[in-house]
Tab-separated table of C-alpha atoms in Angstrom:
chain	number	residue	atom	x	y	z
A	1	MET	CA	149.655	212.247	112.032
A	2	ILE	CA	146.764	214.107	113.144
A	3	GLN	CA	147.645	215.699	116.712
A	4	PRO	CA	144.996	215.490	119.331
A	5	HIS	CA	142.842	218.683	119.774
A	6	HIS	CA	142.290	220.717	122.805
A	7	ILE	CA	138.693	220.489	124.281
A	8	SER	CA	137.695	223.238	126.743
A	9	ASP	CA	135.462	222.565	129.619
A	10	ALA	CA	133.473	225.584	128.726
A	11	PRO	CA	130.396	224.894	126.567
A	12	ILE	CA	130.095	226.698	123.342
A	13	LEU	CA	126.812	225.443	122.581
A	14	ASP	CA	123.908	224.822	125.079
A	15	VAL	CA	120.586	223.343	123.433
A	16	GLN	CA	117.934	223.362	125.987
A	17	GLU	CA	114.615	221.689	125.470
A	18	LEU	CA	114.619	222.324	121.962
A	19	THR	CA	111.186	221.419	119.923
A	20	VAL	CA	110.513	221.866	116.267
A	21	ASP	CA	107.035	221.214	114.825
A	22	PHE	CA	106.088	221.412	111.231
A	23	PRO	CA	102.585	222.078	110.123
A	24	VAL	CA	100.454	219.635	108.198
A	25	THR	CA	98.351	221.200	105.698
A	26	ARG	CA	95.887	220.492	102.846
A	27	GLY	CA	95.325	222.565	99.745
A	28	THR	CA	97.489	224.458	97.455
A	29	LEU	CA	96.447	228.213	97.208
A	30	PHE	CA	94.138	228.125	100.514
A	31	GLN	CA	95.802	225.873	102.850
A	32	ARG	CA	93.989	224.353	105.623
A	33	ARG	CA	96.195	223.087	108.905
A	34	LEU	CA	95.250	219.619	109.823
A	35	GLY	CA	97.991	219.323	112.723
A	36	SER	CA	101.584	219.369	113.033
A	37	VAL	CA	104.358	216.956	113.119
A	38	ARG	CA	106.908	217.149	116.028
A	39	ALA	CA	110.385	216.527	114.345
A	40	VAL	CA	112.293	217.524	117.309
A	41	ASP	CA	110.940	216.619	120.947
A	42	GLY	CA	112.644	218.318	123.791
A	43	VAL	CA	116.209	217.854	122.788
A	44	SER	CA	118.968	219.075	125.398
A	45	PHE	CA	122.727	218.642	125.232
A	46	ARG	CA	125.940	220.683	125.542
A	47	VAL	CA	128.875	220.963	123.238
A	48	ARG	CA	132.229	222.172	124.475
A	49	ARG	CA	134.756	224.301	122.685
A	50	GLY	CA	137.169	222.056	120.489
A	51	GLU	CA	134.638	219.134	120.811
A	52	THR	CA	132.939	216.822	118.340
A	53	LEU	CA	129.307	215.927	119.170
A	54	GLY	CA	128.229	212.958	116.707
A	55	VAL	CA	124.438	212.869	116.243
A	56	VAL	CA	123.391	209.323	115.098
A	57	GLY	CA	119.972	207.572	114.200
A	58	GLU	CA	117.773	206.290	111.513
A	59	SER	CA	116.326	208.487	108.555
A	60	GLY	CA	113.667	210.562	109.961
A	61	CYS	CA	114.614	210.774	113.552
A	62	GLY	CA	115.195	214.559	113.650
A	63	LYS	CA	118.961	214.814	113.236
A	64	SER	CA	119.183	217.245	110.431
A	65	THR	CA	116.136	219.333	111.551
A	66	THR	CA	118.116	219.648	115.061
A	67	GLY	CA	121.107	220.906	113.139
A	68	LEU	CA	119.014	223.419	111.094
A	69	ALA	CA	117.491	224.686	114.418
A	70	ILE	CA	120.792	225.032	115.994
A	71	LEU	CA	121.859	227.299	113.044
A	72	GLN	CA	118.420	229.016	113.158
A	73	LEU	CA	118.036	228.154	109.490
A	74	ILE	CA	114.544	226.973	110.731
A	75	LYS	CA	112.789	228.510	113.546
A	76	PRO	CA	112.262	226.336	116.781
A	77	THR	CA	108.918	226.153	118.207
A	78	SER	CA	110.141	226.190	121.727
A	79	GLY	CA	113.284	225.855	123.669
A	80	ARG	CA	116.791	227.702	124.028
A	81	VAL	CA	119.923	227.573	121.741
A	82	LEU	CA	122.673	229.110	123.767
A	83	PHE	CA	125.837	230.150	121.596
A	84	ARG	CA	128.468	231.521	123.636
A	85	GLY	CA	125.872	232.333	126.248
A	86	GLN	CA	123.388	234.255	123.924
A	87	ASP	CA	120.122	232.686	123.295
A	88	ILE	CA	119.926	232.910	119.487
A	89	ALA	CA	116.641	231.048	119.452
A	90	GLN	CA	115.313	234.585	120.503
A	91	GLN	CA	116.954	236.589	118.005
A	92	TRP	CA	114.083	236.588	115.514
A	93	GLN	CA	111.513	239.470	114.618
A	94	ARG	CA	108.087	239.579	112.896
A	95	ARG	CA	107.993	241.652	110.115
A	96	TRP	CA	105.288	241.812	107.280
A	97	GLY	CA	103.559	238.826	108.745
A	98	ARG	CA	106.665	236.491	108.691
A	99	TRP	CA	109.478	235.747	110.916
A	100	THR	CA	112.720	237.055	109.859
A	101	TRP	CA	116.347	237.072	111.445
A	102	SER	CA	117.199	240.358	113.722
A	103	PRO	CA	120.407	242.171	112.663
A	104	HIS	CA	122.294	240.543	115.712
A	105	LEU	CA	121.625	237.077	114.565
A	106	ARG	CA	122.849	238.057	111.195
A	107	ASP	CA	126.181	238.983	112.880
A	108	LEU	CA	126.100	235.606	114.845
A	109	ARG	CA	126.351	233.829	111.631
A	110	ARG	CA	129.781	234.517	110.948
A	111	GLN	CA	130.630	232.155	113.874
A	112	MET	CA	128.205	229.440	112.877
A	113	GLN	CA	128.543	227.626	109.671
A	114	VAL	CA	127.114	224.653	107.959
A	115	ILE	CA	128.706	221.772	105.593
A	116	PHE	CA	125.794	220.249	103.482
A	117	GLN	CA	125.256	216.661	102.727
A	118	ASP	CA	125.009	216.811	98.990
A	119	PRO	CA	128.205	218.361	97.108
A	120	TYR	CA	126.271	218.395	93.809
A	121	SER	CA	123.326	220.638	94.918
A	122	SER	CA	125.040	222.637	97.661
A	123	LEU	CA	127.228	224.510	94.914
A	124	ASN	CA	125.744	226.936	92.356
A	125	PRO	CA	126.645	225.441	88.861
A	126	ARG	CA	126.572	228.922	87.582
A	127	MET	CA	129.215	230.077	89.737
A	128	THR	CA	132.929	229.746	89.440
A	129	VAL	CA	134.782	228.259	92.512
A	130	GLU	CA	136.482	231.577	93.327
A	131	ALA	CA	132.568	233.250	93.300
A	132	ILE	CA	131.323	230.578	95.580
A	133	ILE	CA	134.129	230.985	98.197
A	134	ARG	CA	134.084	234.685	98.067
A	135	GLU	CA	130.448	235.054	98.490
A	136	PRO	CA	130.178	234.887	102.345
A	137	LEU	CA	133.446	237.196	102.454
A	138	GLN	CA	131.572	239.804	100.285
A	139	ALA	CA	128.297	239.598	102.209
A	140	PHE	CA	130.187	240.548	105.560
A	141	ASP	CA	132.368	242.777	103.772
A	142	VAL	CA	135.427	240.873	105.193
A	143	VAL	CA	137.974	241.615	102.830
A	144	ARG	CA	138.133	243.504	99.324
A	145	GLY	CA	140.197	243.915	96.119
A	146	THR	CA	143.229	241.799	95.601
A	147	ALA	CA	142.963	240.630	99.004
A	148	LEU	CA	139.988	238.939	98.501
A	149	ARG	CA	141.468	236.642	95.599
A	150	ARG	CA	144.353	235.825	97.955
A	151	ARG	CA	141.851	234.734	100.731
A	152	VAL	CA	140.071	232.404	98.287
A	153	GLN	CA	143.474	230.827	97.233
A	154	GLU	CA	144.538	230.438	101.018
A	155	LEU	CA	141.287	228.682	101.580
A	156	MET	CA	141.681	226.438	98.553
A	157	LYS	CA	145.240	225.473	99.938
A	158	LEU	CA	143.537	224.862	103.331
A	159	VAL	CA	141.270	222.155	101.961
A	160	GLY	CA	143.942	220.508	99.731
A	161	MET	CA	142.878	222.033	96.314
A	162	ASP	CA	145.064	223.847	93.858
A	163	PRO	CA	144.337	227.487	93.918
A	164	ARG	CA	144.610	227.369	90.087
A	165	TYR	CA	141.364	225.855	89.870
A	166	ILE	CA	139.399	228.912	91.328
A	167	ARG	CA	137.975	229.945	87.587
A	168	ARG	CA	136.446	226.437	87.312
A	169	TYR	CA	132.898	225.593	87.815
A	170	PRO	CA	131.461	222.745	89.979
A	171	HIS	CA	130.783	220.386	87.215
A	172	GLU	CA	134.419	220.046	86.485
A	173	PHE	CA	135.213	218.662	89.930
A	174	SER	CA	134.612	215.222	91.572
A	175	GLY	CA	132.240	214.682	94.625
A	176	GLY	CA	134.880	214.660	97.061
A	177	GLN	CA	136.527	217.893	95.424
A	178	ARG	CA	133.134	219.641	95.767
A	179	GLN	CA	132.761	218.764	99.174
A	180	ARG	CA	136.286	220.375	99.959
A	181	ILE	CA	135.063	223.383	98.250
A	182	GLY	CA	131.988	223.512	100.383
A	183	ILE	CA	134.338	223.203	103.356
A	184	ALA	CA	136.299	226.166	102.168
A	185	ARG	CA	133.310	228.199	101.953
A	186	ALA	CA	132.088	227.245	105.435
A	187	LEU	CA	135.679	228.140	106.796
A	188	ALA	CA	135.744	231.710	104.757
A	189	LEU	CA	134.342	233.427	107.660
A	190	GLU	CA	136.672	231.857	110.296
A	191	PRO	CA	133.582	230.288	112.299
A	192	GLU	CA	133.900	228.479	115.813
A	193	LEU	CA	131.058	226.229	115.311
A	194	ILE	CA	130.537	223.945	112.170
A	195	VAL	CA	127.207	221.786	111.810
A	196	ALA	CA	128.121	218.942	109.326
A	197	ASP	CA	124.968	217.351	107.946
A	198	GLU	CA	126.003	213.916	106.789
A	199	PRO	CA	128.783	215.267	104.938
A	200	ILE	CA	130.458	212.247	103.777
A	201	SER	CA	126.925	210.116	102.740
A	202	ALA	CA	127.047	211.028	99.158
A	203	LEU	CA	130.830	210.191	98.715
A	204	ASP	CA	132.567	206.967	97.847
A	205	VAL	CA	134.190	204.918	100.772
A	206	SER	CA	137.856	206.040	100.115
A	207	ILE	CA	136.758	209.758	99.646
A	208	GLN	CA	134.908	209.643	102.878
A	209	ALA	CA	137.980	208.706	104.786
A	210	GLN	CA	139.950	211.761	103.011
A	211	ILE	CA	137.208	214.352	104.180
A	212	LEU	CA	136.960	212.894	107.880
A	213	ASN	CA	140.856	213.194	108.064
A	214	LEU	CA	140.539	216.604	106.350
A	215	MET	CA	138.036	217.706	109.028
A	216	LYS	CA	139.954	216.393	111.956
A	217	ARG	CA	143.163	218.142	110.769
A	218	LEU	CA	141.120	221.470	110.453
A	219	GLN	CA	139.827	221.116	113.897
A	220	SER	CA	143.276	220.517	115.316
A	221	GLU	CA	144.704	223.540	113.458
A	222	LEU	CA	141.778	225.931	113.749
A	223	GLY	CA	140.433	224.878	117.035
A	224	LEU	CA	136.798	224.064	115.410
A	225	THR	CA	133.818	222.729	117.201
A	226	TYR	CA	131.719	220.200	115.343
A	227	VAL	CA	128.144	219.037	115.565
A	228	PHE	CA	128.644	216.104	113.074
A	229	ILE	CA	125.286	214.492	111.975
A	230	ALA	CA	125.484	211.009	110.290
A	231	HIS	CA	124.105	207.476	110.171
A	232	ASP	CA	127.362	205.949	109.504
A	233	LEU	CA	128.494	204.496	112.893
A	234	ALA	CA	131.718	203.743	111.844
A	235	ALA	CA	132.457	207.445	110.938
A	236	ILE	CA	130.746	208.695	113.990
A	237	ARG	CA	132.957	206.492	116.303
A	238	TYR	CA	136.068	207.819	114.277
A	239	ILE	CA	135.432	211.484	114.332
A	240	SER	CA	133.475	211.962	117.687
A	241	ASP	CA	134.361	212.944	121.255
A	242	ARG	CA	130.965	212.187	122.209
A	243	VAL	CA	127.873	210.786	120.675
A	244	ALA	CA	124.134	211.660	120.980
A	245	VAL	CA	121.541	208.911	119.742
A	246	MET	CA	118.361	209.977	118.413
A	247	TYR	CA	115.053	208.277	117.994
A	248	LEU	CA	111.807	209.716	116.923
A	249	GLY	CA	112.633	213.314	117.762
A	250	HIS	CA	114.419	212.271	121.135
A	251	ILE	CA	117.634	211.775	122.466
A	252	VAL	CA	117.751	208.285	123.926
A	253	GLU	CA	121.327	208.168	124.904
A	254	ILE	CA	124.456	210.401	125.113
A	255	ALA	CA	127.866	209.405	126.222
A	256	ASP	CA	131.436	209.457	125.077
A	257	SER	CA	132.067	207.608	122.079
A	258	HIS	CA	134.210	204.995	123.492
A	259	ARG	CA	131.331	204.249	126.106
A	260	ILE	CA	128.569	204.185	123.645
A	261	TYR	CA	130.401	201.612	121.598
A	262	THR	CA	131.606	199.469	124.134
A	263	SER	CA	128.790	199.700	126.846
A	264	ALA	CA	125.400	201.052	125.366
A	265	ALA	CA	122.662	201.192	127.900
A	266	HIS	CA	119.694	201.774	125.676
A	267	PRO	CA	118.138	199.081	123.758
A	268	TYR	CA	117.920	201.158	120.610
A	269	THR	CA	121.638	202.053	120.811
A	270	GLN	CA	122.490	198.311	121.393
A	271	ALA	CA	120.479	197.496	118.095
A	272	LEU	CA	122.290	200.217	116.041
A	273	ILE	CA	125.653	199.003	117.066
A	274	SER	CA	124.770	195.566	116.411
A	275	ALA	CA	123.758	196.334	112.847
A	276	ALA	CA	127.085	197.938	111.950
A	277	PRO	CA	129.390	195.527	110.034
A	278	ILE	CA	132.849	194.574	111.658
A	279	PRO	CA	135.729	194.282	109.015
A	280	ASP	CA	136.570	190.923	110.577
A	281	PRO	CA	134.921	187.906	109.007
A	282	VAL	CA	135.472	185.633	112.132
A	283	VAL	CA	134.333	188.334	114.634
A	284	GLU	CA	131.247	189.174	112.239
A	285	ARG	CA	130.019	185.537	112.190
A	286	LYS	CA	130.173	185.181	115.826
A	287	ARG	CA	128.079	188.256	116.461
A	288	ASN	CA	124.439	188.330	117.653
A	289	ARG	CA	122.481	190.910	115.605
A	290	ILE	CA	119.562	192.557	117.378
A	291	VAL	CA	116.669	192.516	114.793
A	292	LEU	CA	114.130	195.194	115.820
A	293	PRO	CA	110.676	194.167	114.878
A	294	GLY	CA	108.097	196.610	112.856
A	295	ASP	CA	108.961	199.971	111.704
A	296	VAL	CA	109.666	203.437	113.067
A	297	PRO	CA	106.278	205.130	114.252
A	298	SER	CA	104.986	207.837	112.191
A	299	PRO	CA	105.765	211.340	113.889
A	300	VAL	CA	102.362	212.494	112.981
A	301	ASN	CA	100.866	209.962	115.311
A	302	PRO	CA	103.812	209.053	117.757
A	303	PRO	CA	103.079	206.346	120.535
A	304	ALA	CA	102.174	207.202	124.228
A	305	GLY	CA	104.863	206.605	126.704
A	306	CYS	CA	108.358	205.763	125.469
A	307	PRO	CA	108.897	206.409	121.794
A	308	PHE	CA	110.747	203.153	121.284
A	309	HIS	CA	108.356	200.679	123.244
A	310	THR	CA	106.460	199.335	119.963
A	311	ARG	CA	109.889	198.018	118.786
A	312	CYS	CA	111.860	197.351	121.999
A	313	PRO	CA	112.524	193.738	122.994
A	314	ILE	CA	112.613	194.591	126.902
A	315	ALA	CA	109.550	197.041	127.135
A	316	GLU	CA	107.405	196.641	130.083
A	317	ASP	CA	103.958	197.930	130.962
A	318	ARG	CA	105.163	201.194	132.398
A	319	CYS	CA	106.965	201.945	128.927
A	320	ARG	CA	103.501	201.989	127.193
A	321	SER	CA	102.418	204.992	129.398
A	322	GLU	CA	105.541	206.858	130.991
A	323	ILE	CA	107.871	208.917	128.851
A	324	PRO	CA	111.539	207.974	130.457
A	325	PRO	CA	113.541	210.986	131.139
A	326	LEU	CA	117.140	211.128	130.107
A	327	VAL	CA	119.103	210.580	133.612
A	328	PRO	CA	122.563	209.953	134.505
A	329	LEU	CA	123.729	206.448	134.531
A	330	SER	CA	127.538	207.456	135.384
A	331	PRO	CA	129.438	210.626	134.849
A	332	GLY	CA	128.792	211.793	131.339
A	333	HIS	CA	126.472	209.019	130.479
A	334	HIS	CA	122.807	209.535	130.054
A	335	ALA	CA	120.014	207.336	128.719
A	336	ALA	CA	116.244	207.806	128.396
A	337	CYS	CA	115.117	204.160	129.334
A	338	HIS	CA	113.428	202.967	132.132
A	339	LEU	CA	115.424	199.696	132.229
A	340	ALA	CA	118.672	201.100	131.236
A	341	SER	CA	121.765	199.971	133.077
A	342	THR	CA	125.349	199.944	132.400
């Protein structure tokens, strides 16, 4: 049985008013900028050491962009990303007309790693498993010689893989095995923070459970901190200590996992939870589904006021003109809704 992991009160990650814009251009050789798309709009949250923060929402709500901006794989437009108290969003330098990482940010990358969504495209098909896992070890010159192969074999064992497979290529493995290899690569540099960007969405249901259990075991043994991004509400509920719900680039509600699923305050969160199937046919038949009208607005031309008001069943006049702030409803429970109540 997986033992409960320890969560410290000290935040390892503090995201403040994070904003990410992408330019909208026309043309190929000579591009003309037409405007921008705000993929992430003023997102703020904290993640404590040893905690798993689940980030959930519909496709296109900004979940993955938030994760990439936390890791500085894309440069934020504005805001702060404090990792262990250092603002890593400021660790960029302009060189030859382009933004590049500063040497200090490269050093911090040892402590922040990512598990990608697609285990088929995230592993180089021309490299053996040994070469894939040892690549970060060589890039940071952590170990050399025979110790390098021993470290690769140890990482394979850690994720439940046979070390004899290190000379095989990715196409010789199943999707679940490939994701384990990706996890081993993420653990190679002994990071403190891992951003998991929908790591189980491309896997079969039975394999999803195995990967989730593996991640929980590794967190317990290694003291890892996760930002777990997904649209699978059942997976988020199982692995997360707290849950942040995103809609159109905004966090609309954040609370501990139990409170989100039992007493959601925001109408969008309530609609999401009502859409998740329950594995009990009797309970499922008696449930009232909340069906939201219309589609998610385009981020190129977002609505004024509350971003959810165009689909909200309880919207009032002020929702169409005033953006609701993310306010506390109870200790640890925040929602961005003028009419939210617990």
